[in-house]
Amino acid sequence: KSVFYLNAEMVRASARIKSKHGWQSSWWTWPFTKKGIFYLAEQHSGDEPHGRIYLLGNPIVYWSTLLLIFIFVTMQTAYVSRFVYGYIREKRWQRRSFALSAEFEESTLMLSSKKKEGAGPFSLHGALRNQRSRYQFSCVGSFLLAGWAVNLLPYLDVERPTFLYHYLPGLWYAILLAAWTLDSVPAQLGRAKLGITLLLNFAILCAYIFFMPWVYALDISNARTNSMRWLESWT
């Protein structure tokens, strides 16, 4: 009873907050890390180096996860469309599993009936070559996508100020879904997959180092601060 009461009270308390805030941001801007939160700036004069604390997500993490979420949704849409197409074509009005759909996909999309398994980078074989892996990819990915979306739903229609940090619970699901999607690249593209993974991790590390002064309030000049403003909405 206390759990439901506390959650209901939190909802009511949030509904009572009507005032606006200079650093508030809308829910749809969070995946793009369009606007952070300015916490602190040391007193300084002129171009004297000074520190400041600005809450901003790693842009490479935010933007890459959003891209991979889009890729997963596209793959799922294509997969479901093929499932429905196969269902109608074969006129089987009983419930069909994802495994049967994978078999239909294999039989209709192979370029040649004689083609060997695993031939060519665009083969249906690889990480998703069997029924079980395809079913697992779909189910796990859909669960993570739902977790990401559910964390955004409470903020779709609220009047109280919302901030970038409200996106953090959903961000964990976004990162897991991005990693799950990238890990499901077919085995034939193994080298490309490794290269993309290493490049992405290197870019994330470089972005972390580049924006480190805003995290730890390191003394930097105004010119250095301006170079960190990739978007006009950033401090």
mmCIF file of C-alpha atoms in Angstrom:
data_model
loop_
_atom_site.group_PDB
_atom_site.id
_atom_site.type_symbol
_atom_site.label_atom_id
_atom_site.label_comp_id
_atom_site.label_asym_id
_atom_site.label_seq_id
_atom_site.Cartn_x
_atom_site.Cartn_y
_atom_site.Cartn_z
ATOM 1 C CA LYS A 1 0.000 0.000 0.000
ATOM 2 C CA SER A 2 2.774 2.439 0.884
ATOM 3 C CA VAL A 3 4.490 1.888 -2.483
ATOM 4 C CA PHE A 4 1.359 2.841 -4.423
ATOM 5 C CA TYR A 5 0.696 5.761 -2.089
ATOM 6 C CA LEU A 6 4.216 7.168 -2.479
ATOM 7 C CA ASN A 7 4.133 6.875 -6.262
ATOM 8 C CA ALA A 8 0.699 8.504 -6.411
ATOM 9 C CA GLU A 9 1.912 11.305 -4.148
ATOM 10 C CA MET A 10 4.955 11.879 -6.347
ATOM 11 C CA VAL A 11 2.659 12.238 -9.366
ATOM 12 C CA ARG A 12 0.451 14.698 -7.509
ATOM 13 C CA ALA A 13 3.470 16.676 -6.262
ATOM 14 C CA SER A 14 4.860 16.934 -9.790
ATOM 15 C CA ALA A 15 1.486 18.117 -11.082
ATOM 16 C CA ARG A 16 1.534 20.971 -8.571
ATOM 17 C CA ILE A 17 4.792 22.377 -9.994
ATOM 18 C CA LYS A 18 3.799 25.049 -12.504
ATOM 19 C CA SER A 19 6.760 27.427 -12.495
ATOM 20 C CA LYS A 20 9.169 27.514 -15.428
ATOM 21 C CA HIS A 21 12.927 27.078 -15.272
ATOM 22 C CA GLY A 22 15.629 28.584 -17.438
ATOM 23 C CA TRP A 23 17.328 25.234 -18.063
ATOM 24 C CA GLN A 24 14.288 23.064 -18.552
ATOM 25 C CA SER A 25 13.988 20.994 -21.726
ATOM 26 C CA SER A 26 11.297 18.974 -23.493
ATOM 27 C CA TRP A 27 11.384 15.170 -23.538
ATOM 28 C CA TRP A 28 11.888 14.944 -27.306
ATOM 29 C CA THR A 29 15.162 16.915 -27.059
ATOM 30 C CA TRP A 30 16.803 14.520 -24.584
ATOM 31 C CA PRO A 31 17.968 11.821 -27.048
ATOM 32 C CA PHE A 32 19.695 14.603 -28.990
ATOM 33 C CA THR A 33 21.157 16.096 -25.762
ATOM 34 C CA LYS A 34 20.007 19.421 -27.162
ATOM 35 C CA LYS A 35 20.096 21.292 -23.865
ATOM 36 C CA GLY A 36 21.952 20.543 -20.661
ATOM 37 C CA ILE A 37 21.838 22.107 -17.193
ATOM 38 C CA PHE A 38 24.179 24.855 -16.056
ATOM 39 C CA TYR A 39 25.146 24.334 -12.406
ATOM 40 C CA LEU A 40 28.147 26.477 -11.542
ATOM 41 C CA ALA A 41 30.585 29.055 -12.916
ATOM 42 C CA GLU A 42 33.540 30.467 -11.038
ATOM 43 C CA GLN A 43 33.883 34.225 -10.824
ATOM 44 C CA HIS A 44 36.400 35.590 -13.312
ATOM 45 C CA SER A 45 37.286 38.689 -15.281
ATOM 46 C CA GLY A 46 37.842 38.993 -19.003
ATOM 47 C CA ASP A 47 39.346 35.916 -20.657
ATOM 48 C CA GLU A 48 40.765 34.626 -17.404
ATOM 49 C CA PRO A 49 40.591 30.805 -17.290
ATOM 50 C CA HIS A 50 37.782 29.626 -15.074
ATOM 51 C CA GLY A 51 35.831 26.504 -14.276
ATOM 52 C CA ARG A 52 32.194 25.708 -14.806
ATOM 53 C CA ILE A 53 29.951 22.685 -14.289
ATOM 54 C CA TYR A 54 27.504 21.912 -17.053
ATOM 55 C CA LEU A 55 25.439 18.728 -17.130
ATOM 56 C CA LEU A 56 25.612 17.410 -20.672
ATOM 57 C CA GLY A 57 25.468 13.862 -21.954
ATOM 58 C CA ASN A 58 28.288 12.484 -24.066
ATOM 59 C CA PRO A 59 27.008 13.503 -27.520
ATOM 60 C CA ILE A 60 28.582 10.485 -29.246
ATOM 61 C CA VAL A 61 26.771 8.122 -26.857
ATOM 62 C CA TYR A 62 23.437 9.905 -27.249
ATOM 63 C CA TRP A 63 23.548 10.284 -31.031
ATOM 64 C CA SER A 64 24.929 6.814 -31.788
ATOM 65 C CA THR A 65 22.345 5.096 -29.562
ATOM 66 C CA LEU A 66 19.569 7.042 -31.283
ATOM 67 C CA LEU A 67 20.881 5.948 -34.687
ATOM 68 C CA LEU A 68 21.064 2.295 -33.647
ATOM 69 C CA ILE A 69 17.557 2.464 -32.167
ATOM 70 C CA PHE A 70 16.346 3.675 -35.558
ATOM 71 C CA ILE A 71 18.181 0.797 -37.247
ATOM 72 C CA PHE A 72 16.594 -1.731 -34.891
ATOM 73 C CA VAL A 73 13.099 -0.313 -35.451
ATOM 74 C CA THR A 74 13.666 -0.485 -39.211
ATOM 75 C CA MET A 75 14.793 -4.107 -38.955
ATOM 76 C CA GLN A 76 11.822 -5.016 -36.778
ATOM 77 C CA THR A 77 9.400 -3.310 -39.135
ATOM 78 C CA ALA A 78 10.811 -5.225 -42.092
ATOM 79 C CA TYR A 79 10.721 -8.463 -40.130
ATOM 80 C CA VAL A 80 7.097 -8.027 -39.063
ATOM 81 C CA SER A 81 6.104 -7.012 -42.599
ATOM 82 C CA ARG A 82 7.646 -10.178 -43.997
ATOM 83 C CA PHE A 83 5.911 -12.220 -41.344
ATOM 84 C CA VAL A 84 2.512 -10.739 -42.239
ATOM 85 C CA TYR A 85 3.210 -11.139 -45.953
ATOM 86 C CA GLY A 86 4.103 -14.772 -45.465
ATOM 87 C CA TYR A 87 1.031 -15.319 -43.345
ATOM 88 C CA ILE A 88 -1.283 -13.928 -46.020
ATOM 89 C CA ARG A 89 0.494 -15.594 -48.909
ATOM 90 C CA GLU A 90 0.317 -19.071 -47.474
ATOM 91 C CA LYS A 91 -3.234 -18.501 -46.197
ATOM 92 C CA ARG A 92 -2.549 -20.052 -42.860
ATOM 93 C CA TRP A 93 -4.945 -18.509 -40.368
ATOM 94 C CA GLN A 94 -3.379 -20.014 -37.315
ATOM 95 C CA ARG A 95 -0.909 -18.242 -35.087
ATOM 96 C CA ARG A 96 2.607 -18.526 -36.395
ATOM 97 C CA SER A 97 5.856 -18.292 -34.495
ATOM 98 C CA PHE A 98 8.853 -16.137 -35.284
ATOM 99 C CA ALA A 99 10.706 -19.309 -36.165
ATOM 100 C CA LEU A 100 8.314 -20.102 -39.053
ATOM 101 C CA SER A 101 8.613 -16.528 -40.220
ATOM 102 C CA ALA A 102 12.388 -16.899 -40.350
ATOM 103 C CA GLU A 103 12.005 -20.010 -42.524
ATOM 104 C CA PHE A 104 9.708 -18.154 -44.923
ATOM 105 C CA GLU A 105 12.130 -15.231 -45.089
ATOM 106 C CA GLU A 106 14.986 -17.577 -45.966
ATOM 107 C CA SER A 107 12.993 -19.244 -48.740
ATOM 108 C CA THR A 108 11.801 -16.016 -50.389
ATOM 109 C CA LEU A 109 14.834 -13.756 -50.161
ATOM 110 C CA MET A 110 17.724 -16.033 -51.160
ATOM 111 C CA LEU A 111 19.087 -14.960 -54.525
ATOM 112 C CA SER A 112 19.567 -18.537 -55.658
ATOM 113 C CA SER A 113 18.124 -21.835 -54.468
ATOM 114 C CA LYS A 114 21.531 -23.419 -54.996
ATOM 115 C CA LYS A 115 23.484 -20.770 -53.145
ATOM 116 C CA LYS A 116 25.653 -22.127 -50.377
ATOM 117 C CA GLU A 117 25.027 -21.154 -46.796
ATOM 118 C CA GLY A 118 26.906 -18.081 -45.696
ATOM 119 C CA ALA A 119 27.856 -17.045 -49.229
ATOM 120 C CA GLY A 120 28.266 -13.311 -49.602
ATOM 121 C CA PRO A 121 27.887 -10.489 -47.063
ATOM 122 C CA PHE A 122 24.152 -10.114 -47.760
ATOM 123 C CA SER A 123 23.212 -13.700 -46.957
ATOM 124 C CA LEU A 124 20.500 -14.299 -44.397
ATOM 125 C CA HIS A 125 22.987 -16.446 -42.508
ATOM 126 C CA GLY A 126 25.346 -15.117 -39.871
ATOM 127 C CA ALA A 127 24.430 -13.916 -36.431
ATOM 128 C CA LEU A 128 20.754 -14.343 -37.366
ATOM 129 C CA ARG A 129 21.217 -17.518 -39.427
ATOM 130 C CA ASN A 130 18.967 -19.792 -37.405
ATOM 131 C CA GLN A 131 15.484 -19.541 -36.063
ATOM 132 C CA ARG A 132 16.449 -19.313 -32.437
ATOM 133 C CA SER A 133 18.859 -16.388 -32.854
ATOM 134 C CA ARG A 134 16.294 -14.447 -34.896
ATOM 135 C CA TYR A 135 13.628 -14.994 -32.271
ATOM 136 C CA GLN A 136 16.045 -13.992 -29.503
ATOM 137 C CA PHE A 137 17.161 -10.880 -31.366
ATOM 138 C CA SER A 138 13.558 -9.786 -31.827
ATOM 139 C CA CYS A 139 12.386 -10.488 -28.273
ATOM 140 C CA VAL A 140 15.354 -9.017 -26.414
ATOM 141 C CA GLY A 141 15.481 -5.985 -28.675
ATOM 142 C CA SER A 142 11.752 -5.364 -28.335
ATOM 143 C CA PHE A 143 12.019 -5.577 -24.542
ATOM 144 C CA LEU A 144 14.833 -3.004 -24.473
ATOM 145 C CA LEU A 145 12.985 -0.754 -26.907
ATOM 146 C CA ALA A 146 9.886 -0.910 -24.701
ATOM 147 C CA GLY A 147 11.982 -0.057 -21.630
ATOM 148 C CA TRP A 148 13.405 2.985 -23.420
ATOM 149 C CA ALA A 149 9.988 4.159 -24.610
ATOM 150 C CA VAL A 150 8.213 3.552 -21.284
ATOM 151 C CA ASN A 151 10.712 5.821 -19.519
ATOM 152 C CA LEU A 152 9.722 8.648 -21.873
ATOM 153 C CA LEU A 153 5.948 8.162 -21.678
ATOM 154 C CA PRO A 154 5.410 9.956 -18.317
ATOM 155 C CA TYR A 155 6.870 13.143 -19.803
ATOM 156 C CA LEU A 156 4.800 13.330 -22.982
ATOM 157 C CA ASP A 157 2.111 15.514 -21.428
ATOM 158 C CA VAL A 158 3.328 17.209 -18.261
ATOM 159 C CA GLU A 159 3.245 20.869 -17.318
ATOM 160 C CA ARG A 160 6.039 20.822 -14.754
ATOM 161 C CA PRO A 161 9.611 21.652 -15.866
ATOM 162 C CA THR A 162 11.571 18.654 -17.070
ATOM 163 C CA PHE A 163 15.320 18.341 -17.445
ATOM 164 C CA LEU A 164 17.934 16.283 -19.229
ATOM 165 C CA TYR A 165 18.594 14.094 -16.191
ATOM 166 C CA HIS A 166 15.059 12.703 -16.473
ATOM 167 C CA TYR A 167 16.308 10.812 -19.525
ATOM 168 C CA LEU A 168 19.013 8.884 -17.659
ATOM 169 C CA PRO A 169 16.887 5.776 -16.797
ATOM 170 C CA GLY A 170 15.808 5.463 -20.424
ATOM 171 C CA LEU A 171 19.379 6.038 -21.610
ATOM 172 C CA TRP A 172 20.490 2.756 -20.017
ATOM 173 C CA TYR A 173 17.939 0.888 -22.121
ATOM 174 C CA ALA A 174 19.033 2.840 -25.199
ATOM 175 C CA ILE A 175 22.692 1.895 -24.660
ATOM 176 C CA LEU A 176 21.819 -1.777 -24.137
ATOM 177 C CA LEU A 177 19.635 -1.800 -27.262
ATOM 178 C CA ALA A 178 22.379 -0.122 -29.289
ATOM 179 C CA ALA A 179 24.923 -2.716 -28.167
ATOM 180 C CA TRP A 180 22.442 -5.544 -28.840
ATOM 181 C CA THR A 181 21.761 -4.262 -32.356
ATOM 182 C CA LEU A 182 25.438 -3.780 -33.165
ATOM 183 C CA ASP A 183 26.297 -7.212 -31.800
ATOM 184 C CA SER A 184 23.728 -8.784 -34.150
ATOM 185 C CA VAL A 185 25.615 -7.758 -37.286
ATOM 186 C CA PRO A 186 26.052 -10.870 -39.493
ATOM 187 C CA ALA A 187 29.236 -12.853 -38.979
ATOM 188 C CA GLN A 188 30.266 -12.248 -42.615
ATOM 189 C CA LEU A 189 30.775 -8.598 -41.727
ATOM 190 C CA GLY A 190 32.952 -9.477 -38.751
ATOM 191 C CA ARG A 191 35.836 -7.169 -39.647
ATOM 192 C CA ALA A 192 33.547 -4.247 -40.392
ATOM 193 C CA LYS A 193 31.684 -4.923 -37.158
ATOM 194 C CA LEU A 194 34.946 -4.875 -35.180
ATOM 195 C CA GLY A 195 36.073 -1.705 -36.916
ATOM 196 C CA ILE A 196 32.794 0.105 -36.227
ATOM 197 C CA THR A 197 32.873 -0.991 -32.582
ATOM 198 C CA LEU A 198 36.456 0.183 -32.052
ATOM 199 C CA LEU A 199 35.823 3.472 -33.870
ATOM 200 C CA LEU A 200 32.674 4.138 -31.854
ATOM 201 C CA ASN A 201 34.394 3.433 -28.542
ATOM 202 C CA PHE A 202 37.337 5.619 -29.526
ATOM 203 C CA ALA A 203 34.982 8.475 -30.457
ATOM 204 C CA ILE A 204 33.150 8.123 -27.123
ATOM 205 C CA LEU A 205 36.456 8.277 -25.232
ATOM 206 C CA CYS A 206 37.610 11.330 -27.199
ATOM 207 C CA ALA A 207 34.291 13.101 -26.538
ATOM 208 C CA TYR A 208 34.597 12.335 -22.828
ATOM 209 C CA ILE A 209 38.089 13.828 -22.701
ATOM 210 C CA PHE A 210 37.028 16.815 -24.803
ATOM 211 C CA PHE A 211 34.089 17.710 -22.527
ATOM 212 C CA MET A 212 35.879 16.804 -19.298
ATOM 213 C CA PRO A 213 36.336 20.476 -18.237
ATOM 214 C CA TRP A 214 32.555 20.840 -17.944
ATOM 215 C CA VAL A 215 32.340 17.724 -15.795
ATOM 216 C CA TYR A 216 35.123 18.503 -13.311
ATOM 217 C CA ALA A 217 35.053 22.326 -13.432
ATOM 218 C CA LEU A 218 38.563 22.525 -14.894
ATOM 219 C CA ASP A 219 39.910 26.000 -15.598
ATOM 220 C CA ILE A 220 39.592 26.809 -19.310
ATOM 221 C CA SER A 221 39.520 29.991 -21.366
ATOM 222 C CA ASN A 222 36.453 31.465 -23.045
ATOM 223 C CA ALA A 223 37.839 30.385 -26.400
ATOM 224 C CA ARG A 224 38.052 26.786 -25.198
ATOM 225 C CA THR A 225 34.518 27.027 -23.840
ATOM 226 C CA ASN A 226 33.224 28.308 -27.170
ATOM 227 C CA SER A 227 34.889 25.411 -28.991
ATOM 228 C CA MET A 228 32.848 23.014 -26.852
ATOM 229 C CA ARG A 229 29.551 24.556 -27.922
ATOM 230 C CA TRP A 230 28.726 22.183 -30.742
ATOM 231 C CA LEU A 231 25.094 23.307 -30.545
ATOM 232 C CA GLU A 232 23.906 26.867 -29.998
ATOM 233 C CA SER A 233 21.632 25.691 -27.192
ATOM 234 C CA TRP A 234 24.614 24.515 -25.123
ATOM 235 C CA THR A 235 25.962 26.883 -22.514
#
